[in-house]
Each structure stands twice: as structure tokens, then as C-alpha cells.
Coordinates of C-alpha atoms and ligand atoms in Angstrom, one line a residue:
X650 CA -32.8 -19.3 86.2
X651 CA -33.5 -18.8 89.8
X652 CA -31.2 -21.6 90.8
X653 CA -28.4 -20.1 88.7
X654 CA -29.0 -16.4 90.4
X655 CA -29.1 -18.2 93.9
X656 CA -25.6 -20.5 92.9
X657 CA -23.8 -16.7 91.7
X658 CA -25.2 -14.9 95.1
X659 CA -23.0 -17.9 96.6
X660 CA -20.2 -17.7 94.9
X661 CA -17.5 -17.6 97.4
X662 CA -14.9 -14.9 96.2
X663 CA -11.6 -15.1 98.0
X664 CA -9.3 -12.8 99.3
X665 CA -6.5 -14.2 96.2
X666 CA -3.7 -11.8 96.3
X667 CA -0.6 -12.3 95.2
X668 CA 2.1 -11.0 97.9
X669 CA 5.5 -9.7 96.7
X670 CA 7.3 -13.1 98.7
X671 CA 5.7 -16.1 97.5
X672 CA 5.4 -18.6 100.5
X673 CA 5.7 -22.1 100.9
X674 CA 2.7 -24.5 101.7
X675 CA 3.6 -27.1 104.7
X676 CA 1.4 -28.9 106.7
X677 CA -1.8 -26.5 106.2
X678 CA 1.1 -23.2 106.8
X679 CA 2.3 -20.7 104.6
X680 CA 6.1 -20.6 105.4
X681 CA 9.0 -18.9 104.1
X682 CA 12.1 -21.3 103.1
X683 CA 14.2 -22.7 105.6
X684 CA 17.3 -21.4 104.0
X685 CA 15.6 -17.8 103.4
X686 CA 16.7 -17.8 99.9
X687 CA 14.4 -16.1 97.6
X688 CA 15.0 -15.7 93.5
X689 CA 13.0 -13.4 91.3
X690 CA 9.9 -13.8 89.7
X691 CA 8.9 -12.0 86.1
X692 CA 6.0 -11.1 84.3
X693 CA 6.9 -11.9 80.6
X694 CA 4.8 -9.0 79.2
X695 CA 7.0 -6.1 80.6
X696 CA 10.3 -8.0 81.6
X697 CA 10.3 -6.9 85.3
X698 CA 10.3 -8.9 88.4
X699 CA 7.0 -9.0 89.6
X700 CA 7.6 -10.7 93.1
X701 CA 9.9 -13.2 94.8
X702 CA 9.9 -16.7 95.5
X703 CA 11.1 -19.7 97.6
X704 CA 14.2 -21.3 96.2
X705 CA 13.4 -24.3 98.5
X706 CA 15.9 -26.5 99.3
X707 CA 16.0 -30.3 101.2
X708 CA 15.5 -28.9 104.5
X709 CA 11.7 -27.8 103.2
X710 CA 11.6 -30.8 101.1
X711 CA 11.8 -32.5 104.7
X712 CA 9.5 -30.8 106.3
X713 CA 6.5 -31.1 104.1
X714 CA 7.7 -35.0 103.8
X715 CA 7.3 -35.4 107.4
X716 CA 3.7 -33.6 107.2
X717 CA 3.0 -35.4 104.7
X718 CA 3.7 -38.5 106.4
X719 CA 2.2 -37.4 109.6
X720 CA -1.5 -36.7 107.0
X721 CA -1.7 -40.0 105.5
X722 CA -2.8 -42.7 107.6
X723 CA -5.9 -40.7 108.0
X724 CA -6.2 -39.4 104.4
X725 CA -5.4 -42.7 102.9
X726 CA -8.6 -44.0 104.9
X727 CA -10.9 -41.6 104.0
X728 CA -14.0 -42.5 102.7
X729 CA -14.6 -41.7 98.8
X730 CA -17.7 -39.7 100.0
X731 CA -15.3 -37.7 101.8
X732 CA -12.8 -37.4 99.3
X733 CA -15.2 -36.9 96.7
X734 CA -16.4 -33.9 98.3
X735 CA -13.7 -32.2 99.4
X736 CA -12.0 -32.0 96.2
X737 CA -15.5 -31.0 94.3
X738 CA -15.2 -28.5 97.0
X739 CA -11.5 -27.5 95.2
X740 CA -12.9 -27.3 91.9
X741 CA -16.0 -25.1 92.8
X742 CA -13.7 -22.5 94.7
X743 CA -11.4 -22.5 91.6
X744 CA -14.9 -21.5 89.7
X745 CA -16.0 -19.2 92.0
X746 CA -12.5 -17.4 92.0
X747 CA -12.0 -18.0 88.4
X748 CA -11.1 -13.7 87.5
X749 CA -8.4 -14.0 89.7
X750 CA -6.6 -16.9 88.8
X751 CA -7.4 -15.9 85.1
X752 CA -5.2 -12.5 85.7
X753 CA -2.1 -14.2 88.2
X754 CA -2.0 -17.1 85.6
X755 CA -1.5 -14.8 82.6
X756 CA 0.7 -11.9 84.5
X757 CA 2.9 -15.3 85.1
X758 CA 2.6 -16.6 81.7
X759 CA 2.6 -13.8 79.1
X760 CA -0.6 -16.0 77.8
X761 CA -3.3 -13.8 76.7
X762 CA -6.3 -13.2 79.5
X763 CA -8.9 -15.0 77.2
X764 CA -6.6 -18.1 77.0
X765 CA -6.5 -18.4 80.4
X766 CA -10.1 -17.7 81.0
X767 CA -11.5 -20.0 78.6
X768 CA -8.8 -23.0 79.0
X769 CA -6.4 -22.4 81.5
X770 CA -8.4 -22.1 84.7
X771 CA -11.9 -24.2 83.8
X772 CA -9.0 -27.4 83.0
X773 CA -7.7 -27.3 86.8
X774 CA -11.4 -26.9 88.3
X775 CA -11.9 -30.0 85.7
X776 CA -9.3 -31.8 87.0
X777 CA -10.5 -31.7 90.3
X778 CA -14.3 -32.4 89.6
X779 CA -13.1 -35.3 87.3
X780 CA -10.6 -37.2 89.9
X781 CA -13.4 -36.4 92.8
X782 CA -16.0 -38.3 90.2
X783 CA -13.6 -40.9 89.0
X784 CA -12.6 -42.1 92.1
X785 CA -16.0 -42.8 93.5
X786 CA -16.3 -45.3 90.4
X787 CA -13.2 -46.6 90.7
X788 CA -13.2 -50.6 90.8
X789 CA -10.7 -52.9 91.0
X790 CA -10.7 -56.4 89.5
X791 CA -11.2 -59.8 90.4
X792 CA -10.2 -63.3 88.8
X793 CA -11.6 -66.5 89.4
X794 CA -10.3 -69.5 89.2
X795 CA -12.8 -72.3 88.2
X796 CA -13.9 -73.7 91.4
X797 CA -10.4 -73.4 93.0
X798 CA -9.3 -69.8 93.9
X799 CA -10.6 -66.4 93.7
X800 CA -8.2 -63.8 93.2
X801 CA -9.0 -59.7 94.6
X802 CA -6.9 -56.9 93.4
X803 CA -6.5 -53.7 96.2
X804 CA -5.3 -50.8 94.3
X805 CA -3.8 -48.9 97.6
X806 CA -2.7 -45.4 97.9
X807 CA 1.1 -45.3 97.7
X808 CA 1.8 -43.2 100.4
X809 CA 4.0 -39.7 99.9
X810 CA 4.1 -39.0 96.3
X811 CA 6.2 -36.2 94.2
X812 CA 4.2 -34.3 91.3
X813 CA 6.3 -31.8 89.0
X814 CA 5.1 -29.5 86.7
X815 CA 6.4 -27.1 83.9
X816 CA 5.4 -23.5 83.0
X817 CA 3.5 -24.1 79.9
X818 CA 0.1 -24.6 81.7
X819 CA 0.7 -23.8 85.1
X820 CA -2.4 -24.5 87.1
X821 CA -4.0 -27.1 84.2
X822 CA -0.7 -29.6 84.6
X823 CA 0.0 -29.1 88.3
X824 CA -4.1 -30.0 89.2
X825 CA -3.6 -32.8 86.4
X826 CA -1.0 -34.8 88.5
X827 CA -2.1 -33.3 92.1
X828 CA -6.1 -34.3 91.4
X829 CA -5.8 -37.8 91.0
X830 CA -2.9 -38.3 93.3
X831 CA -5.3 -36.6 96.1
X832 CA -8.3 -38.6 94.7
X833 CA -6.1 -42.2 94.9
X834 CA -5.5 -41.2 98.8
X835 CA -2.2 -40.4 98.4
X836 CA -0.1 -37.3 100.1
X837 CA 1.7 -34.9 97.5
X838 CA 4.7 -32.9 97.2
X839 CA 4.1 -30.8 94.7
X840 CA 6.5 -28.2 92.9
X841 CA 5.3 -26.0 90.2
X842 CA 7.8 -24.8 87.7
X843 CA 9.8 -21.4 89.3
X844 CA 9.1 -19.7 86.1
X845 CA 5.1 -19.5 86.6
X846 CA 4.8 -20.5 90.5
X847 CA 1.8 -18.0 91.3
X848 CA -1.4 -19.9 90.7
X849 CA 0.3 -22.9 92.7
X850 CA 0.4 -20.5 95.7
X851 CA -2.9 -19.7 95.0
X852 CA -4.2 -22.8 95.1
X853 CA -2.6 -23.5 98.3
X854 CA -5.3 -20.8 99.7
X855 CA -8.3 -22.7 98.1
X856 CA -7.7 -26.2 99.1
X857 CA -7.3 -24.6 102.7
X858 CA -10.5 -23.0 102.5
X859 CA -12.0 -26.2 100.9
X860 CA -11.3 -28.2 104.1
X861 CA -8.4 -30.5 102.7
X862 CA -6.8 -31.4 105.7
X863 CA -3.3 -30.1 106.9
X864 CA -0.3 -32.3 105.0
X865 CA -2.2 -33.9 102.3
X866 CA -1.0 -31.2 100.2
X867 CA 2.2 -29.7 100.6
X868 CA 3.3 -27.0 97.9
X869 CA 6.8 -26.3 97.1
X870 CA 8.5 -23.5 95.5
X871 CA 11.8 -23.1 93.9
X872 CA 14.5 -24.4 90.9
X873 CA 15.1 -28.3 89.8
X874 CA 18.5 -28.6 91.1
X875 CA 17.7 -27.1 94.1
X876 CA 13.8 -28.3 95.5
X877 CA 13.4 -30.3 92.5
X878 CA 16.2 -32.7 93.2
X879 CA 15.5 -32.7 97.0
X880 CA 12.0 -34.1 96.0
X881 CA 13.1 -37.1 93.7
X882 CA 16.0 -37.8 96.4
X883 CA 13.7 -38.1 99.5
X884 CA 13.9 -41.4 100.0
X885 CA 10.3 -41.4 101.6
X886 CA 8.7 -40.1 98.3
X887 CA 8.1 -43.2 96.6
X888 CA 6.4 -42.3 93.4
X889 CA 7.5 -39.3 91.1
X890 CA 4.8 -37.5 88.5
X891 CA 7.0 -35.3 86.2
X892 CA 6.0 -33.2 83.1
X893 CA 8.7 -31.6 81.7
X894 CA 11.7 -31.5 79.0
X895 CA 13.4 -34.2 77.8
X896 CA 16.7 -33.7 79.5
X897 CA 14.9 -32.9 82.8
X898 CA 13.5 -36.6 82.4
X899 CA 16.3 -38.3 81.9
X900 CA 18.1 -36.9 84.7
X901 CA 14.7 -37.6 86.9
X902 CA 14.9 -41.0 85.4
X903 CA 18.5 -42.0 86.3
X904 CA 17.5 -40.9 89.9
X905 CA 14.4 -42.6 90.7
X906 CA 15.2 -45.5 88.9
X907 CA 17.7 -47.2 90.8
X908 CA 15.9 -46.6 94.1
X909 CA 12.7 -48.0 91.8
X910 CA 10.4 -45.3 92.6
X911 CA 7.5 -45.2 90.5
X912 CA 8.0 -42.8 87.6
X913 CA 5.7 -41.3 84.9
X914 CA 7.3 -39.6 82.9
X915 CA 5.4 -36.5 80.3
X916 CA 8.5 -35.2 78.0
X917 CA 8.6 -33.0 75.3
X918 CA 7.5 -33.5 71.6
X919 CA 8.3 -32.8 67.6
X920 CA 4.5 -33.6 66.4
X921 CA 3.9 -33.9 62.8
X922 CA 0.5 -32.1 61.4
X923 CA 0.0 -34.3 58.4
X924 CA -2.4 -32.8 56.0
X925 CA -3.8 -34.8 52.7
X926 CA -5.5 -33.3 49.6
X927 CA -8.6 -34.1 50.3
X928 CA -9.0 -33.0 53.6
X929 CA -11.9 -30.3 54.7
X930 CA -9.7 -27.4 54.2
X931 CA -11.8 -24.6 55.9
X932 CA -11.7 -26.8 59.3
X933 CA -7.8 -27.8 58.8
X934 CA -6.8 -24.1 58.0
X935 CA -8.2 -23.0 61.0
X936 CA -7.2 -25.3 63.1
X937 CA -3.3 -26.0 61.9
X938 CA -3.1 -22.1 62.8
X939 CA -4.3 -23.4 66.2
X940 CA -2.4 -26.7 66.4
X941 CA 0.8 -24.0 65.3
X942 CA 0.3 -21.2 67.6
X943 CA -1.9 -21.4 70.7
X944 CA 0.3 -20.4 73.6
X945 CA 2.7 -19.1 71.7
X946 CA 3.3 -22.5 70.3
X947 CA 4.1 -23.7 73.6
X948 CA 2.2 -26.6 74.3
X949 CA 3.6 -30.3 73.9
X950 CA 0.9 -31.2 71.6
X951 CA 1.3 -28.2 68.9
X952 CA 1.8 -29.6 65.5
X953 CA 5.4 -28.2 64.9
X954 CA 6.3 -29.8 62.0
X955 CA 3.4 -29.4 58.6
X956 CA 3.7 -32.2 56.4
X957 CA 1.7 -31.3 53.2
X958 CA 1.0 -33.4 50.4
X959 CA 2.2 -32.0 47.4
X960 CA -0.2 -31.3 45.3
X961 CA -1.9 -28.8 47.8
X962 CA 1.3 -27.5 49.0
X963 CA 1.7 -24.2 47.5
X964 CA -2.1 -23.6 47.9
X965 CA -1.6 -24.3 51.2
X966 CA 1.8 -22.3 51.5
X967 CA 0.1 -19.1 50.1
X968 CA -3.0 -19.4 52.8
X969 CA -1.4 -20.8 55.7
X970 CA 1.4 -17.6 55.7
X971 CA -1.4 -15.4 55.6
X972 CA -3.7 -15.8 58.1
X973 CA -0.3 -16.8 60.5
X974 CA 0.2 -12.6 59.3
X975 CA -3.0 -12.1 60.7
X976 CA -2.5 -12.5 64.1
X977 CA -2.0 -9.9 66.5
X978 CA 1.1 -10.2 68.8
X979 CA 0.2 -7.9 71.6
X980 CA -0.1 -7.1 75.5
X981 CA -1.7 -10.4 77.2
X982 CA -3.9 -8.1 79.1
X983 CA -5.4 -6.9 75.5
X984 CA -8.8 -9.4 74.7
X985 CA -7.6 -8.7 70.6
X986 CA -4.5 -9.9 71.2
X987 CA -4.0 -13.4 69.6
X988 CA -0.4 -14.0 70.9
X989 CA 1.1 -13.2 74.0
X990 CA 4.4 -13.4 75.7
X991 CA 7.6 -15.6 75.7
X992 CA 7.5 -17.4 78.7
X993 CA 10.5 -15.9 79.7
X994 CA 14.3 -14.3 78.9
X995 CA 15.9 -17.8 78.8
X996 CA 13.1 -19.4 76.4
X997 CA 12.7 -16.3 74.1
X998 CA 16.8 -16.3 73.3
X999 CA 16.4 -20.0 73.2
X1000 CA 13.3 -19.5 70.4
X1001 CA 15.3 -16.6 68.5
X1002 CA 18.2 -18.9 69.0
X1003 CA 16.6 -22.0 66.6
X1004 CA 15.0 -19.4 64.4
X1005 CA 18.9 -18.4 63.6
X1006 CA 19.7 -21.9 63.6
X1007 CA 16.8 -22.6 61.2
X1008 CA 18.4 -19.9 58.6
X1009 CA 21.8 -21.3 59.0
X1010 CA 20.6 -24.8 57.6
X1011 CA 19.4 -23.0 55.0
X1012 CA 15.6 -22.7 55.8
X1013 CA 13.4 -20.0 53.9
X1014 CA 11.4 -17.6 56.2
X1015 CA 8.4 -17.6 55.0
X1016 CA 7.0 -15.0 57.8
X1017 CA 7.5 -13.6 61.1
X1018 CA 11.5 -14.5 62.4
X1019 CA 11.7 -11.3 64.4
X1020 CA 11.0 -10.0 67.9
X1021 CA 8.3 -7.6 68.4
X1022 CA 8.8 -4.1 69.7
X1023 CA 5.1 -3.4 71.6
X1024 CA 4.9 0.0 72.7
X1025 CA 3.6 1.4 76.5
X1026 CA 4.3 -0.9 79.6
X1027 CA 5.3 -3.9 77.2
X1028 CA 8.1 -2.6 76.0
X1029 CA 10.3 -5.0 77.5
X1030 CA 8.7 -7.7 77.4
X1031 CA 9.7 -11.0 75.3
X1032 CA 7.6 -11.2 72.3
X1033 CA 8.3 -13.0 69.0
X1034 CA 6.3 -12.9 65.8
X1035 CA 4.9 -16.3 64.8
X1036 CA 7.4 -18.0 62.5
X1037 CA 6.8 -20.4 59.2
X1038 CA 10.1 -21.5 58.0
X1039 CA 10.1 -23.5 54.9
X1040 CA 13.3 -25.7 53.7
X1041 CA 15.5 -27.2 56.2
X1042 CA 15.3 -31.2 55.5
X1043 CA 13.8 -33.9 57.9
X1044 CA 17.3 -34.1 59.2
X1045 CA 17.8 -30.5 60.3
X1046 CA 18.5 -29.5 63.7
X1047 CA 15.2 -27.1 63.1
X1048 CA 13.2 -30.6 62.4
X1049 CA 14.4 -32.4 64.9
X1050 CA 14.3 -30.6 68.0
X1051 CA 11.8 -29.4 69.8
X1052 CA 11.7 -25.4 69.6
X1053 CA 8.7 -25.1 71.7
X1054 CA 8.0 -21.4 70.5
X1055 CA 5.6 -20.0 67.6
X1056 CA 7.7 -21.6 65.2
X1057 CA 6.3 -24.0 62.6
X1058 CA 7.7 -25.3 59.6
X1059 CA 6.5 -27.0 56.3
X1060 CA 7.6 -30.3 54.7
X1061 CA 6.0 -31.8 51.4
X1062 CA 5.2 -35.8 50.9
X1063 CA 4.2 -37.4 48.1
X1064 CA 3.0 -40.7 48.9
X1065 CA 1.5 -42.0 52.2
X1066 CA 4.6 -43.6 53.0
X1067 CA 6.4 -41.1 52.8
X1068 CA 4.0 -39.0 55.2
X1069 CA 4.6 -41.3 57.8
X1070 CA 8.4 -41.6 56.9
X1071 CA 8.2 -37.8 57.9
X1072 CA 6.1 -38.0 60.4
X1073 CA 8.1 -41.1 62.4
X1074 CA 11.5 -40.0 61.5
X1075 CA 12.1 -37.9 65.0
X1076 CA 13.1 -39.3 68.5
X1077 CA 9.8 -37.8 70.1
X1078 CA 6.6 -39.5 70.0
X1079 CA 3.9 -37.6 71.0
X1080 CA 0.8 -36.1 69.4
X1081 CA 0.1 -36.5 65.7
X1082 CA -2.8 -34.6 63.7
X1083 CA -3.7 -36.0 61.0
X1084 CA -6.1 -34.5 57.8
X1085 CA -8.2 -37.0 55.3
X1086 CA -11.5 -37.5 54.4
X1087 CA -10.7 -40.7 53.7
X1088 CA -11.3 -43.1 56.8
X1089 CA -9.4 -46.2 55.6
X1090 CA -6.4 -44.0 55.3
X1091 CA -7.4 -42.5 58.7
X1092 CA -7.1 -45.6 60.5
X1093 CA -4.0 -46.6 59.0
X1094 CA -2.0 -43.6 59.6
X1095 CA -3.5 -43.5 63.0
X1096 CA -2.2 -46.8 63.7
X1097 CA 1.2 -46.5 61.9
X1098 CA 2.3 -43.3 63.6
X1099 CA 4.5 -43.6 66.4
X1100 CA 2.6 -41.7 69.0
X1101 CA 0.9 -41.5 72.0
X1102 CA -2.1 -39.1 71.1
X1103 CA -3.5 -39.1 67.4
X1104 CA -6.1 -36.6 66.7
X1105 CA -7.9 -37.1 63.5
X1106 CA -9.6 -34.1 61.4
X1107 CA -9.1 -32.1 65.0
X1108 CA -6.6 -30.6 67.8
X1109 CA -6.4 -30.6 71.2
X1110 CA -9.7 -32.6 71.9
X1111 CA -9.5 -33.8 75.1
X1112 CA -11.2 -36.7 76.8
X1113 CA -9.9 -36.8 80.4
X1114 CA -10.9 -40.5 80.4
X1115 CA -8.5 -41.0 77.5
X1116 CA -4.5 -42.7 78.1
X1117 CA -2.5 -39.3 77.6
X1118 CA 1.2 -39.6 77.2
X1119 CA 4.0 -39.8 74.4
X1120 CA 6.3 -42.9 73.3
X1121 CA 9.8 -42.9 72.2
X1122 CA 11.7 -40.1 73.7
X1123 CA 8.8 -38.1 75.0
X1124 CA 7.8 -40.0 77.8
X1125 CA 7.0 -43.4 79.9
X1126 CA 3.7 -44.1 81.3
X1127 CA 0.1 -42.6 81.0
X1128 CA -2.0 -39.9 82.6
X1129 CA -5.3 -39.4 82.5
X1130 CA -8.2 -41.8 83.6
X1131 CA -8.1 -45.2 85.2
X1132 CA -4.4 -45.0 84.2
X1133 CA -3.6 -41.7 86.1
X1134 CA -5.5 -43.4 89.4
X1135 CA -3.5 -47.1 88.6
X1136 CA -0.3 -45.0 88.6
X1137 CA -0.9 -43.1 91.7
X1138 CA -2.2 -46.8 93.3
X1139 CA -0.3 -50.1 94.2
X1140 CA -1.9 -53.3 92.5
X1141 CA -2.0 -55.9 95.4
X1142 CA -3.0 -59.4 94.5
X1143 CA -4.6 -61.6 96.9
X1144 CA -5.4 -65.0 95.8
X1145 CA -7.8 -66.7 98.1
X1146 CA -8.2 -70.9 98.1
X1147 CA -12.1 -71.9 98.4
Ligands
NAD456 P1 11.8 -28.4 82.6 O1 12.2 -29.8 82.4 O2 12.9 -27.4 82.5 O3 11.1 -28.2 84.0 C1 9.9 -28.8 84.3 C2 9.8 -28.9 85.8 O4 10.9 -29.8 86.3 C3 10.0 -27.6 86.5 O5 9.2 -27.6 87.7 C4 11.5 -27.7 86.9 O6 11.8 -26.9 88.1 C5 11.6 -29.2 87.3 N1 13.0 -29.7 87.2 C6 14.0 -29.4 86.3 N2 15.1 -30.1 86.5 C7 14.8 -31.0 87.5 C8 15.5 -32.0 88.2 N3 16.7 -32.3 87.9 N4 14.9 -32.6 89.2 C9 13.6 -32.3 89.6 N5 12.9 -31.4 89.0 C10 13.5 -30.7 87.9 O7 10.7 -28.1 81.5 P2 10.0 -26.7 81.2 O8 10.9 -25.9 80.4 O9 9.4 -26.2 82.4 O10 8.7 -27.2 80.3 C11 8.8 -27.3 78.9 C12 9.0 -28.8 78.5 O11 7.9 -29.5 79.1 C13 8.9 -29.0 77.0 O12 9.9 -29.9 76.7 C14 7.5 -29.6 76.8 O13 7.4 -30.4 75.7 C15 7.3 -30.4 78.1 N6 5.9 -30.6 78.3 C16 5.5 -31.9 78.1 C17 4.1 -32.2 78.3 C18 3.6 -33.5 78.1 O14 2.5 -33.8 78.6 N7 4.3 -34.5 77.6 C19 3.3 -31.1 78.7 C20 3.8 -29.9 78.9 C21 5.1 -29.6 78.7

């Protein structure tokens, strides 16, 4: 008890505040952008610009290349211990100044406060703590060969690395890539999405304060087609982290590749939620309306598509619809609001957009559909009522692409096979949820589902020593782990004669 009254009398509470023009981070500086271009920033909940920010073009791209460069022949030799404790150091100041993140991350967002309190915000102090660990147990292999040869793997830091991230979870995915690409001894370029740049800025303060030195991290604000692209062009940059859409992907793909930069590649989804009969329905109720709707429904993993077995469907129907009634679309600021704000304009005409689409194909609304009207200072914000649409077939444009909004919808099976008919019949590849009390079955599914991430009688458990990534169309390559470090590392052989 003492300890813990002597470790909160220590808690080192920053100065975070968030200026009106958003600045750059190059070599250890806050700068504005070469160009002096600026575009707006909103909050989500009230529709108004809440600030300015870089749009960053190559000229900044080359500067923090260069300071990058300049950082890492000394950071790439840096011992572990060192390493280790500087970005411990990162995840303890994002601790101590948790309150403030919390409140820049959701005024960003439009995510309620408690969502970015309690996942949010302790997932990028994880990330930090768990690549400053996992690097210190890092090993790398070695082969022998009879009495003839030994072989030694080196798993070397790259050198200047690019790590993109989207607006979903801002700080969690930018510390996910930025953590162990620090951690391998690499120097990053990093670019948060322009829609939610703020706790990326913020950061910039605490791994300043937590002594990382000048030009191992270099932060950079602005658009894809403008700072974006300059990234993946830079020759220099030789290995490219990107979480993002699809088509974002495919365009970051046909760069990189030709140059063969390293790419890893996190894209969207289309996950199935299969539920069986004899699943534990209090815990699969609960969490489908989790797996449906947490952030809005935009995360990659939510479970947009509901495949019920028949003979519970309409049991399942009935329930589901209500308790999806049941939660409160309100001010993110609000702790009883359960849903918070459309990311932004351009999402929440894209989400009304499929819900129209949905109706056209003939889909049944079975709730929600419309835009909420809050009253006070979020009355022009961009809020939509979460959505169960019943009807379109596996085939629908509502079924097949990814609406990445509060928007569910509910398909009946059968037979097992035609679960995983459903399940497999998209071009994404993601995350699967999957409901049985029957373990055989479990495994099967598990294995016959063509996804990355397969979560079994649970959502959104996270193991950050687990492979985390999507097959098919929604992605190439794996986070998380030994595999995050191995991607951020080159694998050199040497093969030594006794
Ligand atoms: P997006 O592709 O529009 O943007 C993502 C990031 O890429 C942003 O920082 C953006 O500025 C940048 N970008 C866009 N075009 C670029 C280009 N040509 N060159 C370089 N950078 C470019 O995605 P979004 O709308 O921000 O995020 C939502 C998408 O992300 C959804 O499809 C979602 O499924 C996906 N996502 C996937 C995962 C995963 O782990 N697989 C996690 C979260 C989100």
C-alpha cells in the first residue's frame, strides 16, 4: 500500500496540451511543415474543427529521413538494457499521463471516454512495455551441421523504417507498429491517420521526456497522397508497416513492391460471428453486441456479418434487436453513453451510404438505420444508431463489403457446411468468432475458416505474443510477437566450417 502511495506521489504528469497547429516531430523538434500547408482537424462529436494540422509533404518526409539516418548507427547499437529501459520509460509516462490522452484520444475519435480509458490508452503503454520486455528475450537461432558446419542467424535492425496507421485506434495501432520497430533497433517514420493525429503528437512529447534520443522517432502529420506517399517513395525507407483499407494497400503494395521494400500489410475485414445452438447463450449475447458495436463498429475484428443456425435464429433475432435498442448513442464525453461518434463526415455518409445500399438489395431493417439528432454541443456531430439488417443474400454488396460502421447483419445456416460456406464466401480473411459447446466442432471450424484470427466462445482476446494479421484480401504478413520483431529485423545467415 505504501509502495503504491509512493509510485502515485511520482507520477510524472505532463504539461499534454493540445495546440490549435499541430506540429511535426523531426529529429527530437517540433516543426511546422516545410510547405506551411495546414488542413483542418474535427472533433466528431460536435462537427467543428478543433485545430489544424501538417499536410506534410516530401520535403518533411526528407528531413526526418535524414534524422533518421543520422540516429541509427548509434540506436541500432544500443544495448537491450538500454533500449529496454527507455521505452519502459514510454510506457510508464503514457500511464502516468493516462487522463489526458484518454480526453485528446476521444475528442479525436468521437469514442466514448471510458473506451479510451479502459482500452485505448493502457494498449499503447502495453505496447511499449511488451516490445521493451520482448526484446530483451529475443533469440535468434542456430543450426548445426553434424560435425561439419555450424550455422548463426543475426536478426539486424533494418535501418529507416515507415509505420502507418489508421484512425480506428489511434494511439493503440500507431505504438503497435512504432514499439517493436523501436525495440528491433530500427529508426521510424511514422504517420498517424490525419483524421485522429492528436495523441501521435502527444506522444512525440513523452518519448522526448522519456530520453529516446533525437531521430529515432520522427512523427509525421498529414494525408496519404501527400506525406503518405512521400514515405513509401523514399527510397531510403526500406521497410513499410501499414494498417489500413484495402485499397490503401494495394496501392502501398504496387509501390513498395517493385523497389522490394519489406511490406506488412494489416487491411480491412468482413468477419463472420458464427453462432451454433448449443452455444452458452448468456456469454454469446453479450458478447456478439460487443463483437457488433464497440467503437461504433469500427474495429477490423467486429463480427459484421451473424451467421445463426436456424433453429435458434428467431430466438436469437428477437433478443439480439433488443438489447442492440438498448444502447445509448450519446456525447463521448457522457460515461452512460455506450456509442459515440462517427469518425468523421466522409465515414458517416459512407455508413448511411451502405445502410441505403443495404435497403436497395432488399434488406429488412430490423433496428436503428437512422442518424441521431443529440441535443446541446453535439448537435452536429456525426452519429448513427446501431443498425441490424436482416435479408440481403451472401452475395449482396451489404455482405460483401466492408461497412466498417455499427452495422451488423444476420444470415441463417443449416448445416456446418454451410456455416463455413458463409463464413468463407468473402474476399477478406480476417477474424472469425465462432459459438459451440462442442469442442470437436470447435476445432474444425477453427481450422476450416479462412482467417487469420479465430476466437472461440470469446472476442477481442488479445495475446500480444500471438501472430495477428488477416489472409486473403485483408492483409500480408503478421504483427504481434516474435513475428512483429522478425519483420522489423533482417535474417542474416552465417554458416561457419569447423
Ligand atoms: P486508410 O487506408 O484510408 O488510411 C490508413 C492510413 O494510410 C492513414 O494514415 C492514411 O493517411 C494512409 N494512407 C492512405 N493512402 C495512402 C497512400 N497511398 N500511401 C501511404 N499512406 C496512405 O484507412 P482508414 O480509413 O484510416 O482505416 C480504416 C481501415 O483500416 C478499414 O478498412 C479497417 O478494416 C482497416 N484496419 C485494419 C486493421 C487490421 O489490423 N487489419 C486494423 C484497423 C483498421
Amino acid at each position: 500500500m505504501e509502495e503504491e502511495q509512493d509510485q502515485s506521489n511520482n507520477a510524472q504528469i505532463m504539461n499534454l496540451e493540445v495546440p490549435y497547429h499541430l506540429e511535426n516531430f523531426i529529429g527530437g523538434e517540433l516543426l511546422a511543415p516545410r510547405g506551411g500547408k495546414y488542413i483542418d482537424n474535427y472533433n466528431p462529436a460536435t462537427g467543428e474543427v478543433s485545430g489544424k494540422i501538417p499536410e506534410s509533404d516530401a520535403q518533411d518526409v526528407e528531413a526526418a529521413v535524414q534524422a533518421a539516418q543520422q540516429a541509427f548507427p548509434a540506436w541500432s547499437v544500443t544495448p537491450l538494457e538500454k533500449r529496454f529501459t527507455v521505452l519502459n520509460r514510454i510506457a510508464t509516462l503514457i500511464d502516468e499521463n493516462l487522463e489526458a490522452l484518454v480526453l485528446a484520444e476521444t475528442n479525436d475519435n468521437g469514442k466514448p471516454l471510458w473506451l479510451s480509458r479502459r482500452v485505448d490508452i493502457p494498449r499503447a503503454s502495453a505496447n511499449f512495455r511488451f516490445f521493451a520486455t520482448g526484446i530483451m528475450h529475443f533469440a535468434t537461432e542456430s543450426h548445426q551441421m553434424e560435425d561439419k558446419a555450424i550455422n548463426y542467424t543475426l536478426r539486424q535492425p533494418i535501418g529507416v523504417v515507415g509505420c502507418i496507421s489508421p484512425w480506428n485506434l489511434p494511439l493503440y495501432l500507431f505504438t503497435w507498429k512504432i514499439a517493436p520497430a523501436l525495440a528491433a533497433g530500427n529508426c521510424v517514420i511514422a504517420k498517424p491517420s490525419e483524421i485522429t493525429p492528436v495523441t501521435a503528437y502527444l506522444l512525440a512529447h513523452i518519448v522526448r521526456e522519456a530520453g529516446l534520443p533525437d531521430g529515432v522517432l520522427n512523427i509525421l502529420h498529414g494525408t496519404g497522397p501527400s506525406a503518405g506517399e512521400a514515405i513509401i517513395q523514399h527510397p531510403a525507407v526500406k521497410a513499410i508497416s501499414f494498417t489500413g483499407s484495402t485499397r490503401a494497400g494495394a496501392r502501398i503494395a504496387s509501390v513498395a513492391a517493385p523497389v522490394f521494400k519489406k511490406l506488412s500489410l494489416e487491411l480491412g475485414g468482413k468477419n463472420p460471428n458464427i453462432i451454433f445452438a448449443d452455444c452458452n447463450w448468456e456469454k454469446m449475447m453479450r458478447t456478439s453486441i460487443q463483437s457488433s458495436f464497440s467503437n461504433q463498429g469500427q474495429i477490423c475484428l467486429c463480427g459484421s456479418r451473424i451467421l445463426v443456425e436456424a433453429s435458434i435464429y428467431e430466438r436469437f433475432k428477437k433478443e439480439f434487436v433488443e438489447r442492440t435498442r438498448q444502447l445509448t448513442v450519446g456525447d463521448p464525453l457522457d460515461e452512460h453513453s455506450r456509442q459515440g461518434a462517427i469518425v468523421s463526415k466522409m465515414h458517416f455518409d459512407k455508413v448511411m451510404r451502405c445502410i441505403a445500399t443495404a435497403k436497395q438489395e432488399g434488406g429488412i431493417i430490423l433496428c436503428g438505420g437512422n442518424v441521431v439528432q443529440l441535443p446541446g454541443r453535439c448537435a452536429n456531430g456525426w452519429f448513427i444508431e446501431p443498425t441490424v439488417i436482416e435479408g440481403p443474400g451472401p452475395d449482396s454488396m451489404t455482405n460483401q463489403e466492408e461497412i466498417f460502421g455499427p452495422v451488423v447483419t444476420l444470415q441463417s445456416f443449416q448445416t456446418e457446411e454451410e456455416a463455413l460456406q458463409l463464413a468463407n464466401a468473402t474476399q477478406y480473411g480476417l477474424a472469425a468468432s465462432i459459438w459451440t459447446q462442442d469442442i470437436s466442432r470447435a476445432h474444425r471450424i477453427g481450422a476450416a475458416v479462412q482467417s487469420g484470427i479465430i476466437w472461440v466462445n470469446c472476442w477481442l482476446l488479445r495475446d500480444l505474443r500471438t501472430p495477428f494479421g488477416g489472409m486473403k484480401n485483408s492483409g500480408v504478413g503478421r504483427e504481434g510477437g516474435w513475428e512483429a520483431l522478425r519483420f522489423f529485423t533482417e535474417a542474416k545467415n552465417i554458416c561457419v566450417e569447423l
